[in-house]
mmCIF file of C-alpha atoms in Angstrom:
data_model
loop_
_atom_site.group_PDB
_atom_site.id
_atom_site.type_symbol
_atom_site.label_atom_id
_atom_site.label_comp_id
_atom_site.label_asym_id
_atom_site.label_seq_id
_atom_site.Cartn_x
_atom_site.Cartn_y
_atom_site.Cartn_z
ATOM 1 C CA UNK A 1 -80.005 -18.551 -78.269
ATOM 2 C CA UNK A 2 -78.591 -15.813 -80.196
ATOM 3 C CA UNK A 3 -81.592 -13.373 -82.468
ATOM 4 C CA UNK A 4 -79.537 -11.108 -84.618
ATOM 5 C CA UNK A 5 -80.869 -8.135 -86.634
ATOM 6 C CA UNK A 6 -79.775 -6.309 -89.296
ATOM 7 C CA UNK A 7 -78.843 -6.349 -93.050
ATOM 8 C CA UNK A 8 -75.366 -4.948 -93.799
ATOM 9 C CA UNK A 9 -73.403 -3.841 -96.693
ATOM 10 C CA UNK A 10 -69.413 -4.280 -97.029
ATOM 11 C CA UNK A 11 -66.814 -5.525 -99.325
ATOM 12 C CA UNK A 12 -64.603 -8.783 -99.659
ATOM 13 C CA UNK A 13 -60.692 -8.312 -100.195
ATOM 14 C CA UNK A 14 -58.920 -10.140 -103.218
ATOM 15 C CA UNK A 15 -57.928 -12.358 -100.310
ATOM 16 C CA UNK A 16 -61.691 -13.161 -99.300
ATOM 17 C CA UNK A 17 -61.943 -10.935 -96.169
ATOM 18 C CA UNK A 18 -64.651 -9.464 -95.137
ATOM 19 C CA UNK A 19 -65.335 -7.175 -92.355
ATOM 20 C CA UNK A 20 -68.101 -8.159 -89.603
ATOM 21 C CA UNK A 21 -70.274 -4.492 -88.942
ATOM 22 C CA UNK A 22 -70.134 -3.228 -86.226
ATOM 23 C CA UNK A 23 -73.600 -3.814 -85.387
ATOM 24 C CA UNK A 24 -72.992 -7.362 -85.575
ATOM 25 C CA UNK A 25 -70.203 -7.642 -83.638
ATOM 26 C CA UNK A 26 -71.573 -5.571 -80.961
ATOM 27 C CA UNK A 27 -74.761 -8.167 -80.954
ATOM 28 C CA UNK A 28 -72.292 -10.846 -80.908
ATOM 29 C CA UNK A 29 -69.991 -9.256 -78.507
ATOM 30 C CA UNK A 30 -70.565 -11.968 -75.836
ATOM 31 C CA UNK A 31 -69.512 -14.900 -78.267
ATOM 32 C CA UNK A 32 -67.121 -13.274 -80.544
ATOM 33 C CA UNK A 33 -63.814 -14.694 -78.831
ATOM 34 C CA UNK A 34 -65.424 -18.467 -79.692
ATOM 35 C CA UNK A 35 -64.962 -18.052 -82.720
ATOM 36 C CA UNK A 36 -67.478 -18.891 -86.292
ATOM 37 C CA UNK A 37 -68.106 -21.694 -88.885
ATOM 38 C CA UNK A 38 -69.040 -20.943 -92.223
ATOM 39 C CA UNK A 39 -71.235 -23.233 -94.455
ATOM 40 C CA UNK A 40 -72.604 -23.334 -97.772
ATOM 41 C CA UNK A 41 -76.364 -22.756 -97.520
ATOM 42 C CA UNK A 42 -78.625 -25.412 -98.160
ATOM 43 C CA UNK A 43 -81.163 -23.224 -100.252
ATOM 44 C CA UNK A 44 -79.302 -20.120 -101.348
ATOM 45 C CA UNK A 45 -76.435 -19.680 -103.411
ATOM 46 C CA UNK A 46 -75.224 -18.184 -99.908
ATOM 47 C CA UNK A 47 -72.999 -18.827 -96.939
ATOM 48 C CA UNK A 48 -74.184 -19.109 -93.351
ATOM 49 C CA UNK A 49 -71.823 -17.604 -90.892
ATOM 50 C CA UNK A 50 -72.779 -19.598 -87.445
ATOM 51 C CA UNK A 51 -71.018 -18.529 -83.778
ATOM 52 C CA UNK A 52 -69.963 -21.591 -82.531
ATOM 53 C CA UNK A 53 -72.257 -21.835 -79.939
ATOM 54 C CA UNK A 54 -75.194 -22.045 -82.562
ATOM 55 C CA UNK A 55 -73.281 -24.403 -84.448
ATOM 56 C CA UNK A 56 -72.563 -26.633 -81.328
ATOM 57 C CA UNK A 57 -76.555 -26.639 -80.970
ATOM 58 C CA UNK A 58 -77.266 -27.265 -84.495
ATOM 59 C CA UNK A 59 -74.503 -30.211 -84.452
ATOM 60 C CA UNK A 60 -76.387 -31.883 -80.836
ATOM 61 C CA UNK A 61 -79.500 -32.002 -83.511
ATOM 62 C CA UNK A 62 -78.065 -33.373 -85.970
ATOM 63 C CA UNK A 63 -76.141 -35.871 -84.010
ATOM 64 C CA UNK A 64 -79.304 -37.412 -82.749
ATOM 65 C CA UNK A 65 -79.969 -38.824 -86.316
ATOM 66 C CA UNK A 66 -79.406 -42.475 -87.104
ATOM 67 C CA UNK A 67 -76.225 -42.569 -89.315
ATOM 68 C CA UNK A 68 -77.559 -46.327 -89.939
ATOM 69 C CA UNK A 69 -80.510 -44.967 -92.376
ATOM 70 C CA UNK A 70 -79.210 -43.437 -95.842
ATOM 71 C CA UNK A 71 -80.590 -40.756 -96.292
ATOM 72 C CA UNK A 72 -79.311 -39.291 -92.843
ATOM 73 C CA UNK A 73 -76.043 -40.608 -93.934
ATOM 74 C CA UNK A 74 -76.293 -38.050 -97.157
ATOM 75 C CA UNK A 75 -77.592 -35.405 -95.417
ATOM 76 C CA UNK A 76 -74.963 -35.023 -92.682
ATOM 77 C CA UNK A 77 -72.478 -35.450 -95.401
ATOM 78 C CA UNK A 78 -74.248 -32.191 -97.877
ATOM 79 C CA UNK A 79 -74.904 -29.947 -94.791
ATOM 80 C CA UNK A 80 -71.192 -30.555 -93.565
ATOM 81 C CA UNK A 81 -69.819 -29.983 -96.927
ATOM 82 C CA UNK A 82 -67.142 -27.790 -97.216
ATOM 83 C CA UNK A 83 -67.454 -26.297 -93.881
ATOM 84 C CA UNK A 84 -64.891 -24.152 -92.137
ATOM 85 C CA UNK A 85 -63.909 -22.683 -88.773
ATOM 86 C CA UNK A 86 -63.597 -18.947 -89.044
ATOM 87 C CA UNK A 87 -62.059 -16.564 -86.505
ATOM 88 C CA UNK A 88 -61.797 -12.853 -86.438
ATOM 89 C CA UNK A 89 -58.344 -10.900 -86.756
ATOM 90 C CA UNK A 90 -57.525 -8.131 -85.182
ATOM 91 C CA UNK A 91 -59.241 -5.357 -87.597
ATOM 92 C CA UNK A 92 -62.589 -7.113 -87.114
ATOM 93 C CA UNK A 93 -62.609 -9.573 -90.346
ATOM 94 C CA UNK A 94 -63.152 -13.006 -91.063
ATOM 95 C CA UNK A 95 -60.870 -15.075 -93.995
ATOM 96 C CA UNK A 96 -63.508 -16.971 -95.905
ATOM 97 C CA UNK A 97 -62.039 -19.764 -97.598
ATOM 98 C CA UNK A 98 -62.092 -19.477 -101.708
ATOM 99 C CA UNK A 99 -64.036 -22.405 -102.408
ATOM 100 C CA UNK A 100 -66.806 -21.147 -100.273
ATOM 101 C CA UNK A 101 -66.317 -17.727 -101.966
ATOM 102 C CA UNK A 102 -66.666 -19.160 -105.513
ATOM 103 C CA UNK A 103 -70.028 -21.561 -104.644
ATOM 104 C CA UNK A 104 -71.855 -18.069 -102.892
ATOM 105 C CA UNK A 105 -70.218 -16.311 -106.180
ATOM 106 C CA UNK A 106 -69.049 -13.610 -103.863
ATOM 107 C CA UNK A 107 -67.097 -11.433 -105.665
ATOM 108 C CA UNK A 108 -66.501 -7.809 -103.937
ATOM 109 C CA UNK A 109 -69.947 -6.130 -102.869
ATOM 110 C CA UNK A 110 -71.391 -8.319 -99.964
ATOM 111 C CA UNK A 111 -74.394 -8.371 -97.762
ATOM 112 C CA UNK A 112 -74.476 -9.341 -94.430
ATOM 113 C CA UNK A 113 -78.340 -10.055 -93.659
ATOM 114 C CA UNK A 114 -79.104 -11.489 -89.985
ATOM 115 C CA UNK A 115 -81.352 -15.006 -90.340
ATOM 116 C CA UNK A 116 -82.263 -15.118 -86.575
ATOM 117 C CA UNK A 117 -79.035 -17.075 -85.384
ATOM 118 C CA UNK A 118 -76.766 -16.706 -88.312
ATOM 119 C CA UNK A 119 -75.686 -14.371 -90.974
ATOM 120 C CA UNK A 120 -76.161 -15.122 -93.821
ATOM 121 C CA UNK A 121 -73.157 -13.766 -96.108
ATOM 122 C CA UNK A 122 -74.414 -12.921 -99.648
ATOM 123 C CA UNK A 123 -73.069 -11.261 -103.277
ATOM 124 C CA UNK A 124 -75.169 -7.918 -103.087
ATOM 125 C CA UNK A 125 -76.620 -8.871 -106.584
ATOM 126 C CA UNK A 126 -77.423 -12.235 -105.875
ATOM 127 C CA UNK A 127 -79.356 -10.947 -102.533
ATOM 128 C CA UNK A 128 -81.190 -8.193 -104.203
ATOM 129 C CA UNK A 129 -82.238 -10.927 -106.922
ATOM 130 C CA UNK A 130 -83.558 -13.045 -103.986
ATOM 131 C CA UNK A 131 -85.015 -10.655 -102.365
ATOM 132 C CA UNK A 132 -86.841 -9.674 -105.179
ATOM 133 C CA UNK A 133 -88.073 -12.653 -106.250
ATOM 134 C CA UNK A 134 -89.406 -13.758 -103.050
ATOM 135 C CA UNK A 135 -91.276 -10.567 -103.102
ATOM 136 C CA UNK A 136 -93.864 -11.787 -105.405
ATOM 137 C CA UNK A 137 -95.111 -14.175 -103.907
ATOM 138 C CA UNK A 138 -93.970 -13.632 -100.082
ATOM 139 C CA UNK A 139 -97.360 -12.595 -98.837
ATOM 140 C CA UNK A 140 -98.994 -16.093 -99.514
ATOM 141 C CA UNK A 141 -95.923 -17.788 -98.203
ATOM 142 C CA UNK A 142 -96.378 -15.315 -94.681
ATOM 143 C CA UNK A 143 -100.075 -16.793 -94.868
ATOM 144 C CA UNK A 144 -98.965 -20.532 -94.949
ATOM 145 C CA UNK A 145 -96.028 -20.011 -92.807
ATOM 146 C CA UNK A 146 -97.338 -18.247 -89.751
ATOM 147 C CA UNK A 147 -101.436 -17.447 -90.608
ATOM 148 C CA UNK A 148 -102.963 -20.881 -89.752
ATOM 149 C CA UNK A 149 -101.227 -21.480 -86.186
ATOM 150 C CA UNK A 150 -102.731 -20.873 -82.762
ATOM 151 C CA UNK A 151 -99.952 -19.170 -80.440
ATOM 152 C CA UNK A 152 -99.738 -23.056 -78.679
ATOM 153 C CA UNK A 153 -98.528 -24.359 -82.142
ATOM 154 C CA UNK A 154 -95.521 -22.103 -82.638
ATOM 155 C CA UNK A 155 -93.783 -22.903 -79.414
#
């Protein structure tokens, strides 16, 4: 498993390119030649940038649900919507596909913020709003989250 770190600042292209930091890439440097997939995230207005290899792991989870039941059914089909395989050229970017662009509302100033195994790829304002507003009440979320659990529970 992949643990990235790091919050990053670039810019997209009029063609939707943006540039993976160097940071990243040297994080990544063992995976980078596999190649990405980009998804729409399911609680942000924000894309997740996956390396395959978490992708391939996320897919062996999901492909243990019964496609029989419904709501599994819808699920698979919203969490696989609109994603794309993503490579990077030879200056270090990846082409993110305009209808992915247009849901994150990516327009030119990007952040590149590290969600343990993925980036996720957000429009600088949109992040800073996010991160602002789960300011307010992160503390009692970090309680619920992580304060009641013995060290036995997390793993």
């Amino acid at each position: 498993m992949i643990n990235l770190i790091g919050t990053y600042e670039c810019k997209a292209d009029a063609k939707g390119r943006v540039m993976i930091s160097s940071a990243f890439k040297k994080q990544l440097s063992s995976v980078l030649q596999d190649g990405f997939v980009v998804k729409r995230a399911v609680f942000q207005p924000c894309l997740e940038l996956y390396p395959i290899q978490e992708w391939n792991l996320m897919m062996e989870k999901i492909n243990k649900l019964n496609k029989f039941k419904k709501k599994n059914n819808d699920f698979i089909r919203r969490f696989t919507a609109g994603v794309q395989l993503v490579d990077l050229d030879s200056t270090g970017r990846i082409l993110i596909p305009k209808n992915l662009m247009d849901f994150a509302g990516i327009e030119k100033q990007v952040v590149m913020s590290s969600s343990v195994n993925i980036i996720e790829i957000w429009d600088k304002d949109k992040y800073e709003k996010a991160i602002d507003d789960a300011a307010v009440d992160f503390a009692d979320l970090a309680e619920e989250v992580m304060g009641n659990t013995d060290e036995d529970e997390i793993s």
